[in-house]
XYZ file of C-alpha atoms in Angstrom:
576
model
C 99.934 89.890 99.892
C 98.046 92.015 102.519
C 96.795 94.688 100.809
C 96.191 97.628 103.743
C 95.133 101.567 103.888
C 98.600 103.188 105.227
C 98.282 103.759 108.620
C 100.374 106.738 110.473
C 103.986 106.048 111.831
C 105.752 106.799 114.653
C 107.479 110.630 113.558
C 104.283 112.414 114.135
C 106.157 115.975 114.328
C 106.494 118.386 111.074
C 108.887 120.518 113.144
C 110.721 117.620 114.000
C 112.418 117.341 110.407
C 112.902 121.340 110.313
C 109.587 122.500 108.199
C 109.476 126.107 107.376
C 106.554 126.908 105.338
C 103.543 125.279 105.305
C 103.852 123.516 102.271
C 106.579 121.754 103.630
C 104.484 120.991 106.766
C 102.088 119.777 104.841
C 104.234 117.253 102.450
C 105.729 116.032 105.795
C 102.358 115.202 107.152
C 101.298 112.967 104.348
C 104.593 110.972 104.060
C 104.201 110.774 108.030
C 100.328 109.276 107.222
C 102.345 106.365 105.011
C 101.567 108.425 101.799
C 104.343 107.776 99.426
C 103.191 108.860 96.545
C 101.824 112.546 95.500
C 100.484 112.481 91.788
C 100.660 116.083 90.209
C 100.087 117.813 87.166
C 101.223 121.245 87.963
C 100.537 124.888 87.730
C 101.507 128.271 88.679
C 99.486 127.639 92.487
C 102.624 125.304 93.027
C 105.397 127.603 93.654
C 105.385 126.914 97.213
C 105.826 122.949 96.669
C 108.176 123.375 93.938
C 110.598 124.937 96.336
C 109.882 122.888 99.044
C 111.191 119.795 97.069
C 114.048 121.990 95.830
C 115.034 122.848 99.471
C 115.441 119.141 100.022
C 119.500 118.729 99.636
C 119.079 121.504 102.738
C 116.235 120.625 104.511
C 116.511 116.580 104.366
C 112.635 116.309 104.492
C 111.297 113.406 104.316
C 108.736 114.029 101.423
C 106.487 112.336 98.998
C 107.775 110.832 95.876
C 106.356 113.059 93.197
C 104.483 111.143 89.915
C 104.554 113.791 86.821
C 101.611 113.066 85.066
C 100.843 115.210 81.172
C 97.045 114.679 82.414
C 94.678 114.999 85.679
C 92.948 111.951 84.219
C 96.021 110.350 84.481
C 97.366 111.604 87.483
C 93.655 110.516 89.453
C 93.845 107.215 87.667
C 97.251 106.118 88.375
C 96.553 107.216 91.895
C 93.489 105.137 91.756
C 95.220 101.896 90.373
C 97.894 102.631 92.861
C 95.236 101.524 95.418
C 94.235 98.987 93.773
C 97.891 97.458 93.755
C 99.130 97.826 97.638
C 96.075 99.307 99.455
C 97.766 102.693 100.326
C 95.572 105.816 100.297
C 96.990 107.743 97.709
C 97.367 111.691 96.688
C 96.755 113.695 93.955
C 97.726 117.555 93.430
C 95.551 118.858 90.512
C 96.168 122.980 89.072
C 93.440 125.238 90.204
C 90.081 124.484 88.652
C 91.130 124.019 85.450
C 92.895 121.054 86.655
C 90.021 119.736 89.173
C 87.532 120.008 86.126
C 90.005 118.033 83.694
C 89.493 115.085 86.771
C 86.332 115.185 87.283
C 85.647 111.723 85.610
C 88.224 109.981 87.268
C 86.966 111.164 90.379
C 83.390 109.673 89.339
C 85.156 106.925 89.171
C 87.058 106.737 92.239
C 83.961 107.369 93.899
C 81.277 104.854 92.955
C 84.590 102.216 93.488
C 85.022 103.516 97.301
C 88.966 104.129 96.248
C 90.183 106.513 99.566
C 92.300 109.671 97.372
C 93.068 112.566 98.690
C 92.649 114.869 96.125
C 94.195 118.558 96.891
C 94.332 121.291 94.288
C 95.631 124.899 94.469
C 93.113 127.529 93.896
C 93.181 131.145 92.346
C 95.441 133.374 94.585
C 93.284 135.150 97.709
C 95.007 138.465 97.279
C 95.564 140.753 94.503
C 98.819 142.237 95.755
C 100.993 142.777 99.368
C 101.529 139.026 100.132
C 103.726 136.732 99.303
C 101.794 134.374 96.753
C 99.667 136.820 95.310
C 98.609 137.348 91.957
C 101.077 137.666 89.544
C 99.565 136.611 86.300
C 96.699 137.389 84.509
C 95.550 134.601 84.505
C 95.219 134.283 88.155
C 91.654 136.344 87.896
C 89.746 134.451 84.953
C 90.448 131.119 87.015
C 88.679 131.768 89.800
C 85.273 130.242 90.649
C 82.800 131.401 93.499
C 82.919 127.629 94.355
C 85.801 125.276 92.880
C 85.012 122.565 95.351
C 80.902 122.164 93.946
C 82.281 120.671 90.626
C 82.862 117.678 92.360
C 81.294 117.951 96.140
C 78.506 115.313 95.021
C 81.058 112.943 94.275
C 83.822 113.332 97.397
C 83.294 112.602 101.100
C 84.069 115.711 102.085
C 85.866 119.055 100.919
C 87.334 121.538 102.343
C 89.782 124.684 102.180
C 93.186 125.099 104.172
C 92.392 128.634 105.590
C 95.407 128.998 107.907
C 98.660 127.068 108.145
C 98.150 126.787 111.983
C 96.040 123.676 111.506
C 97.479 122.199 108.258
C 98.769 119.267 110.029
C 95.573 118.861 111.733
C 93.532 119.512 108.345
C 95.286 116.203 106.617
C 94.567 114.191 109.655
C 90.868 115.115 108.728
C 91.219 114.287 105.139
C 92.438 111.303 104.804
C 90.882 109.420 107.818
C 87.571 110.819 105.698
C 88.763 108.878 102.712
C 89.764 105.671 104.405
C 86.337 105.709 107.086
C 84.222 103.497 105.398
C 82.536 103.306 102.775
C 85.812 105.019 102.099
C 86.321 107.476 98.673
C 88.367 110.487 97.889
C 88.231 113.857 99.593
C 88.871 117.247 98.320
C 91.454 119.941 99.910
C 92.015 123.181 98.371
C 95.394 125.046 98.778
C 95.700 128.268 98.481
C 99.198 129.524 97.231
C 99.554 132.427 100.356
C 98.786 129.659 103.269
C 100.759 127.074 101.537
C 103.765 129.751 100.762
C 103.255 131.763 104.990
C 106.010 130.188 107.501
C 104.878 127.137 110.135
C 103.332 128.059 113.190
C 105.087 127.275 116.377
C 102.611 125.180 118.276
C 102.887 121.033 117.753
C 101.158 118.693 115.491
C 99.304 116.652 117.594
C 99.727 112.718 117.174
C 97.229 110.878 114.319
C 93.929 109.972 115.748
C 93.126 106.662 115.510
C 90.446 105.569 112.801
C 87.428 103.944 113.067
C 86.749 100.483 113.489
C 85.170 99.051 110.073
C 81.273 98.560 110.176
C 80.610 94.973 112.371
C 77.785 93.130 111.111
C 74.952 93.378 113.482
C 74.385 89.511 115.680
C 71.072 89.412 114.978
C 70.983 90.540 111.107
C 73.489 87.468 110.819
C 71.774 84.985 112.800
C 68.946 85.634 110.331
C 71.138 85.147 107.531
C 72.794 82.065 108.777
C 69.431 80.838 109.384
C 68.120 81.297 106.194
C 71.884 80.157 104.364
C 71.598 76.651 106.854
C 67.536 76.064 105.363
C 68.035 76.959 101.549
C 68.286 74.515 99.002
C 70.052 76.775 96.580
C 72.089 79.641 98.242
C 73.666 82.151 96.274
C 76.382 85.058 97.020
C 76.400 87.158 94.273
C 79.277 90.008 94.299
C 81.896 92.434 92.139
C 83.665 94.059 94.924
C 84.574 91.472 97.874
C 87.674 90.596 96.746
C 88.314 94.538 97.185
C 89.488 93.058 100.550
C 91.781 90.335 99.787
C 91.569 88.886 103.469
C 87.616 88.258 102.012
C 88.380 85.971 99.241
C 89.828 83.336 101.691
C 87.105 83.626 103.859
C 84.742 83.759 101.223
C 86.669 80.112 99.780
C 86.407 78.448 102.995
C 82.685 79.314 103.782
C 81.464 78.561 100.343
C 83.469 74.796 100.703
C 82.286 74.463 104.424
C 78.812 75.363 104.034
C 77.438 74.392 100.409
C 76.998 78.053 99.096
C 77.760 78.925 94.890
C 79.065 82.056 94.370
C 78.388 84.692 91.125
C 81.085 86.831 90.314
C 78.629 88.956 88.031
C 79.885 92.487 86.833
C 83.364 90.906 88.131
C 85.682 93.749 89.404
C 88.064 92.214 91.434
C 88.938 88.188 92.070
C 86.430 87.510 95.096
C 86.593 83.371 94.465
C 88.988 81.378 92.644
C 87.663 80.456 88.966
C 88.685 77.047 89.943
C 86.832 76.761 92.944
C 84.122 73.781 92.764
C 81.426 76.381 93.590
C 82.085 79.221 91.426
C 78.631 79.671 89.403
C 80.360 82.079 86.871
C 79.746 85.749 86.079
C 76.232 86.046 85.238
C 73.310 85.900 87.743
C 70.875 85.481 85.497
C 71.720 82.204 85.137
C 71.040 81.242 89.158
C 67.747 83.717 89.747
C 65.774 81.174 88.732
C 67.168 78.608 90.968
C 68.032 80.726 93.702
C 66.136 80.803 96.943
C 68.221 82.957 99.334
C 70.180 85.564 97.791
C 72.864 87.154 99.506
C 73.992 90.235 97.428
C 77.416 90.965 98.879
C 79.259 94.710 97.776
C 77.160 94.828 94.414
C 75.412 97.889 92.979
C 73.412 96.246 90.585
C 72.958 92.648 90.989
C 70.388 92.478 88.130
C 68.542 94.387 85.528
C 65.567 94.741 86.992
C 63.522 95.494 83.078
C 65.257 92.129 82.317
C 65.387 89.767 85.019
C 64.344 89.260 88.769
C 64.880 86.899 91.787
C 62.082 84.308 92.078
C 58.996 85.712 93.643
C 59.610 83.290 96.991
C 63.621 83.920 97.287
C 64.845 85.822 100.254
C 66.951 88.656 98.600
C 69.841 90.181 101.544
C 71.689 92.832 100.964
C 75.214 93.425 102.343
C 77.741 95.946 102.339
C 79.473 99.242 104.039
C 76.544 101.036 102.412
C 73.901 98.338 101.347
C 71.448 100.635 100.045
C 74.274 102.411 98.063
C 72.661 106.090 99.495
C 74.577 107.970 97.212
C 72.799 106.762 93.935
C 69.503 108.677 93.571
C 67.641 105.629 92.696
C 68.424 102.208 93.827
C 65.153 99.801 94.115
C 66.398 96.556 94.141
C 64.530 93.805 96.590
C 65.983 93.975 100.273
C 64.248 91.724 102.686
C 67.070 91.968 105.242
C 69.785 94.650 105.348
C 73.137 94.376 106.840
C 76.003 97.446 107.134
C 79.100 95.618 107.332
C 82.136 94.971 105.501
C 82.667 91.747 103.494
C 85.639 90.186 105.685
C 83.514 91.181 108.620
C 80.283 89.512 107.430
C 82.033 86.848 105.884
C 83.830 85.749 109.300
C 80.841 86.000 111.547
C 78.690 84.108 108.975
C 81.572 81.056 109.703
C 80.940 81.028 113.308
C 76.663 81.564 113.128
C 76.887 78.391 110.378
C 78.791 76.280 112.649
C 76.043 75.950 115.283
C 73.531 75.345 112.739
C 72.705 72.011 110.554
C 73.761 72.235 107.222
C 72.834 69.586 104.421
C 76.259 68.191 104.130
C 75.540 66.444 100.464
C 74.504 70.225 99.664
C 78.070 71.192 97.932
C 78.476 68.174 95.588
C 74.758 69.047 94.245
C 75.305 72.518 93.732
C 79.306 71.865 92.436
C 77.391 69.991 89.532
C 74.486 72.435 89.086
C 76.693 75.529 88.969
C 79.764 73.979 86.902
C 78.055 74.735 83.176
C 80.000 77.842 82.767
C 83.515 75.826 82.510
C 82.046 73.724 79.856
C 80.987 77.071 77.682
C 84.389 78.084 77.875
C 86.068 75.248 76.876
C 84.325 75.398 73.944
C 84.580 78.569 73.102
C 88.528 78.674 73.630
C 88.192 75.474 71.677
C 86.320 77.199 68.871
C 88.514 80.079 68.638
C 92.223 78.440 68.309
C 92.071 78.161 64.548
C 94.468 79.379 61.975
C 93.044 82.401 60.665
C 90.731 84.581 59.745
C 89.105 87.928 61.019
C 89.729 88.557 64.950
C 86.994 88.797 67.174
C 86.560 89.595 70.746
C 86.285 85.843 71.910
C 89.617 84.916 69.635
C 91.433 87.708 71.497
C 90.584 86.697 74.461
C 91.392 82.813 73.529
C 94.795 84.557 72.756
C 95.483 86.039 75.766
C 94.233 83.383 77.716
C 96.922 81.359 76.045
C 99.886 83.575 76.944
C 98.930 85.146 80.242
C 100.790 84.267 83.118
C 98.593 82.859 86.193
C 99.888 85.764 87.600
C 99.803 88.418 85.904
C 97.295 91.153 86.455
C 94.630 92.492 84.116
C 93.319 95.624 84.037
C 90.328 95.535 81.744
C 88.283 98.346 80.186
C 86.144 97.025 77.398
C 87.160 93.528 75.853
C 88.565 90.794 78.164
C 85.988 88.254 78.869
C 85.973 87.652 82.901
C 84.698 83.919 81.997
C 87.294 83.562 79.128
C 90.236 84.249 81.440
C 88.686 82.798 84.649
C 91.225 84.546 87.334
C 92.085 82.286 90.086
C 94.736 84.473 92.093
C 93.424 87.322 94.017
C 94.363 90.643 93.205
C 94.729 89.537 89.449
C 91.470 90.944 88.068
C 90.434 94.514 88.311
C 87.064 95.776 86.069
C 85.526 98.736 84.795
C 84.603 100.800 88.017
C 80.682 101.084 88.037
C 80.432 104.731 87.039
C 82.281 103.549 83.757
C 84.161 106.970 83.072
C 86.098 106.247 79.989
C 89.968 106.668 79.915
C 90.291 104.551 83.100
C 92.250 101.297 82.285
C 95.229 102.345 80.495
C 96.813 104.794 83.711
C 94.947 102.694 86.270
C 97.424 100.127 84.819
C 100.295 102.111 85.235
C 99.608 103.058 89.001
C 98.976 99.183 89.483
C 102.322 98.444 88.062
C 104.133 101.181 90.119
C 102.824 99.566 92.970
C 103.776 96.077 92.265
C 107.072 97.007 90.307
C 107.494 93.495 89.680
C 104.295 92.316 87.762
C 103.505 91.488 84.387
C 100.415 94.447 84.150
C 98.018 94.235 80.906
C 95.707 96.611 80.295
C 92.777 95.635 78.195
C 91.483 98.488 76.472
C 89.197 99.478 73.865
C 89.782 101.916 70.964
C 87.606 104.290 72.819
C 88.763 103.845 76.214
C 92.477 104.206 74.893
C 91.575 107.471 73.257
C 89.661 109.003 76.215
C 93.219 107.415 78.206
C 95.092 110.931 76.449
C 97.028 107.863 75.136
C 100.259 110.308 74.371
C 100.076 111.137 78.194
C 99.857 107.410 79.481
C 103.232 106.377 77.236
C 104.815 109.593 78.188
C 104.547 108.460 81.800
C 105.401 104.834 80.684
C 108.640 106.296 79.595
C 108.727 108.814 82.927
C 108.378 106.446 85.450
C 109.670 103.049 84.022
C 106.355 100.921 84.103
C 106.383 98.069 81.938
C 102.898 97.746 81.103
C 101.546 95.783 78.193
C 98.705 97.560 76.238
C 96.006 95.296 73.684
C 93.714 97.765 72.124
C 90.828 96.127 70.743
C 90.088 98.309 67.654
C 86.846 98.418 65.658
C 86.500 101.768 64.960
C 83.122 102.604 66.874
C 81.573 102.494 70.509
C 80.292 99.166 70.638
C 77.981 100.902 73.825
C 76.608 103.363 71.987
C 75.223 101.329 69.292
C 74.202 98.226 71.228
C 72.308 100.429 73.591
C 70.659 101.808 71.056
C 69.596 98.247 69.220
C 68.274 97.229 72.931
C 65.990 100.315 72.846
C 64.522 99.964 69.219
C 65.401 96.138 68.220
C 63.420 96.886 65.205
C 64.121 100.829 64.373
C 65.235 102.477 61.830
C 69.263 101.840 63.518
C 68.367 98.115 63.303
C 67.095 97.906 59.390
C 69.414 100.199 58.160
C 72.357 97.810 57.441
C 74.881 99.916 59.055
C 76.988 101.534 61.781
C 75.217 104.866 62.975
C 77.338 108.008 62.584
C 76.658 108.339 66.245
C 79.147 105.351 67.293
C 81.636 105.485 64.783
C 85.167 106.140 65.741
C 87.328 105.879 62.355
C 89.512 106.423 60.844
C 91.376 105.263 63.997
C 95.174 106.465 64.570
C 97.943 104.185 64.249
C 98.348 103.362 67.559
C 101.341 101.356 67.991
C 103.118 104.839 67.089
C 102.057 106.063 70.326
C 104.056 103.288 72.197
C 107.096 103.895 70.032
C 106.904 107.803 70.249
C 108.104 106.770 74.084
C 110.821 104.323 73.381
C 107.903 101.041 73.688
C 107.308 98.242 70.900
C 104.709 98.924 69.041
C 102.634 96.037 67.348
C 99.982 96.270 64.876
C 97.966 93.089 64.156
C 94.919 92.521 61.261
C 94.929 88.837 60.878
C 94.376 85.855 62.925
C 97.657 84.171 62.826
C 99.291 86.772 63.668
C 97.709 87.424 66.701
C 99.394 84.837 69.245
C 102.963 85.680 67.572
C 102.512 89.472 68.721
C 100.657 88.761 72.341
C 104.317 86.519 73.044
C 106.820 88.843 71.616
C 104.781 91.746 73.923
C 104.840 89.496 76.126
C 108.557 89.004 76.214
C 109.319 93.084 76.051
C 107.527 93.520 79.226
C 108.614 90.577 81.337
C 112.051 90.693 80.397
C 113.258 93.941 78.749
C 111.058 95.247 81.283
C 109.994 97.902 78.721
C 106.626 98.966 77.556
C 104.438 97.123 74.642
C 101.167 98.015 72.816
C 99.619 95.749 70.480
C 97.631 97.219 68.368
C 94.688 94.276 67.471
C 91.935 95.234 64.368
C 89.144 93.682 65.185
C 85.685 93.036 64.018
């Protein structure tokens, strides 16, 4: 499936389909822009939308389909997974700043994954009496802020306030070909309720403009890379985020086969190269930087540790991507010995042709298919290991587990537990990780917008005890139940934040944490909820598992709920 950014279509007119306020104007513009969707968790600056989508039966607009979400977490994560699922920009309308602070970690997220939202919020009423949508409640004065938009202006790719209806049409256009220029990430449009509520000027919407052309690699940058590819003995690509594109991860197949290059999927967020391909290296880099004499770091924020491990001294290190540098981290000092702005299709396809004219060890593959192929063996074993009877559940046996029942094609969300080597994705568009900012809360409605964009997959969301918690878990089943969306939930629980006290052991291996024999207060989470109450509380099956055996029993009856009663499961798995 082609997964692409919505592009405008051919009714271009908000007076065409009988607007009368700007709100309306405005809802008509983004359904016109292909958005489908608008995301909201509503508040007293909506009064103007609310009766713009109960004008409909008169009107006959042709407006976005509105997603009630309990949560702005929720509502920017869905949107967010959404993305993920069909490649449509997507919108959100958050409550004032109340609601834009409550999002503020999604939208970290959303950012440092280049997802294109457009985020709009109302803001406090301008006037304190004589126009329609001024204040009328109290608490119209405590909510305002000098500057709403500077919560998150560090984060978004631009912001701005509709000041007059006369260029609301024009103002969209803005935001969202913002969001989808690349690298593309949400914007930020505030609303306030008197423009959105004042009648639609006379004069035209002008047609879309057309967007940018995505970033071309420059000739010269990849002549040097295909040069230095052609001459290596052991080339690696190491990325997270090509398969973002899925046109890449055929390109990325082909060249890999073609030209003799292994491929690290390390940090894996999306499916860049089949698991089964011959030249797949796995998902750690470490294990190739010693090896590895041209490194091409394609899309990848961090491609190593660099307190922990390095590319050799003599490698060639390239890095690749809309943004290569990454300019919006404050520190980034990872090797670069050639730079190239581009997108990954883009690179990946001109790389192709520059290889072609060059000589390229043709007995190259076949070496470096049987260097790289040590991962498979580890997990066979492991999978091997794991399949017995009984006995306490660890992470590797619930990954065994799941690897067991998963369909090839069914889609995995994963925040916290499932093993990207365990499950070894082959399909594209099957795998999607922890974005890199790693706001907690993310996986469980990221899920849900992935499965209301692809109403017909089997989605899993993998999910910590932690992450489920930080998910307003009542919120995400409530909008299970709201919207129909099938999704199966496995919360790995262990009662603490595995982060929290691993980072810690890193720090001081041999501190007091270390010798005291025990969890620190610091990372504990119990006593944990029952969760499988949540799931039921909204009409889903709840499953609660504490032994070994019982584990692949309860993965296939979820299993079964979701595929064919096409209703909601959470399994509910105590680990250790």
């Amino acid at each position: 499936m082609e997964l692409r950014a919505a592009e405008p279509t051919a009714r271009l007119h908000p007076g065409d389909q009988r607007a009368e306020t700007v709100a309306e104007a405005f809802l008509v513009r983004l359904r016109q822009r292909g958005v489908d969707r608008l995301f909201v968790n509503s508040g007293t600056d909506f009064a103007p939308l609310v009766e713009a989508y109960a004008r409909r039966h008169e009107s006959e607009l042709d407006l976005p389909d509105v997603v009630v979400c309990a949560h702005e977490n929720v509502a920017v994560s869905m949107a967010h997974g959404s993305y993920l699922g069909d490649g449509r920009v997507q919108a959100v309308m958050l409550h004032t700043s109340v609601g834009t602070a409550n999002a503020v970690c999604a939208v970290f997220n959303a950012a440092r994954s280049r997802v294109p939202i457009l985020l709009t919020a109302g803001r406090t009423p301008l006037y304190e009496h004589s126009r329609l949508g001024a204040r009328d409640a109290g608490i119209h004065w405590a909510q305002e802020m000098f500057d709403q938009a500077g919560m998150l202006r560090e984060l978004v790719a631009w912001d701005y306030e509709l000041r007059d209806g006369a260029h609301v049409t024009d103002v969209v256009d803005r935001a969202l070909d913002v969001a989808c220029t690349e690298p593309r990430g949400p914007v930020y449009l505030t609303l306030p309720r008197e423009v959105l509520a004042g009648p639609v000027p006379g004069a035209e919407a002008r047609p879309a403009p057309a967007r940018p052309a995505p970033p071309h690699p420059d000739p010269t940058a990849v002549a040097r890379l295909a040069d230095l590819l052609a001459g290596a003995r052991f080339p690696v690509i190491v990325t997270a985020d090509a398969g973002a594109d899925p046109d890449a991860v055929a390109l990325l197949d082909e060249l890999c086969r073609r030209f003799g290059i292994a491929v690290v999927e390390h940090g894996q967020r999306h499916v860049s190269l089949p698991a089964d391909h011959p030249l797949h290296a796995g998902y750690a880099v470490d294990a190739v930087l010693g090896e590895a004499d041209v490194l091409c770091v394609l899309d990848l924020d961090v491609p190593w540790i660099p307190g922990n491990a390095a590319p050799r001294d003599d490698a060639v290190v390239v890095q690749c991507g809309p943004d290569p540098h990454f300019s919006r981290y404050p520190v980034r000092t990872h090797r670069a010995d050639l730079s190239i702005t581009t997108t990954s299709a883009a690179l990946l396809g001109a790389l192709a042709s520059a290889l072609d004219a060059r000589s390229v060890d043709p007995a190259r593959a076949d070496r470096l298919a049987a260097r790289v192929s040590g991962w498979r063996g580890r997990r066979a074993r492991v999978l091997e290991a794991e399949a017995v009877a009984d006995g306490p559940i660890t992470k590797a046996a619930l990954n065994a587990a799941l690897a067991q029942v998963r369909p090839p094609d069914a889609v995995v969300v994963n925040e916290y537990w499932a093993s990207a080597e365990l499950l070894a994705s082959t399909l594209p568009g099957t795998w999607f990780g922890t974005p890199p900012a790693g706001g907690l809360g993310w996986g469980l409605p990221a899920a849900l917008g992935l499965q209301m964009a692809r109403p017909d997959a089997t989605v899993i969301a993998a999910v910590g005890d932690g992450a489920y918690l930080f998910a307003n878990p009542a919120a995400c089943h409530h909008a299970m139940a709201m919207h129909g969306l099938p999704v199966l939930t496995i919360v790995c629980t262990n009662a603490h934040w595995g982060a929290v006290q691993g980072s810690t052991l890193r720090m001081y291996p041999v501190g007091h944490t270390a010798t005291g024999g025990g969890l620190s207060p610091l990372a504990q989470l119990g006593p944990v909820p029952d969760f499988a109450a949540y799931a039921e509380a909204s009409g889903g099956l709840g499953l609660r598992v504490d032994r070994r055996a019982q584990l692949g029993p309860a993965l296939e009856q979820a299993m079964r709920t979701v595929r064919h009663e096409r209703r909601p499961a959470l399994v509910d798995v105590r680990c250790v």
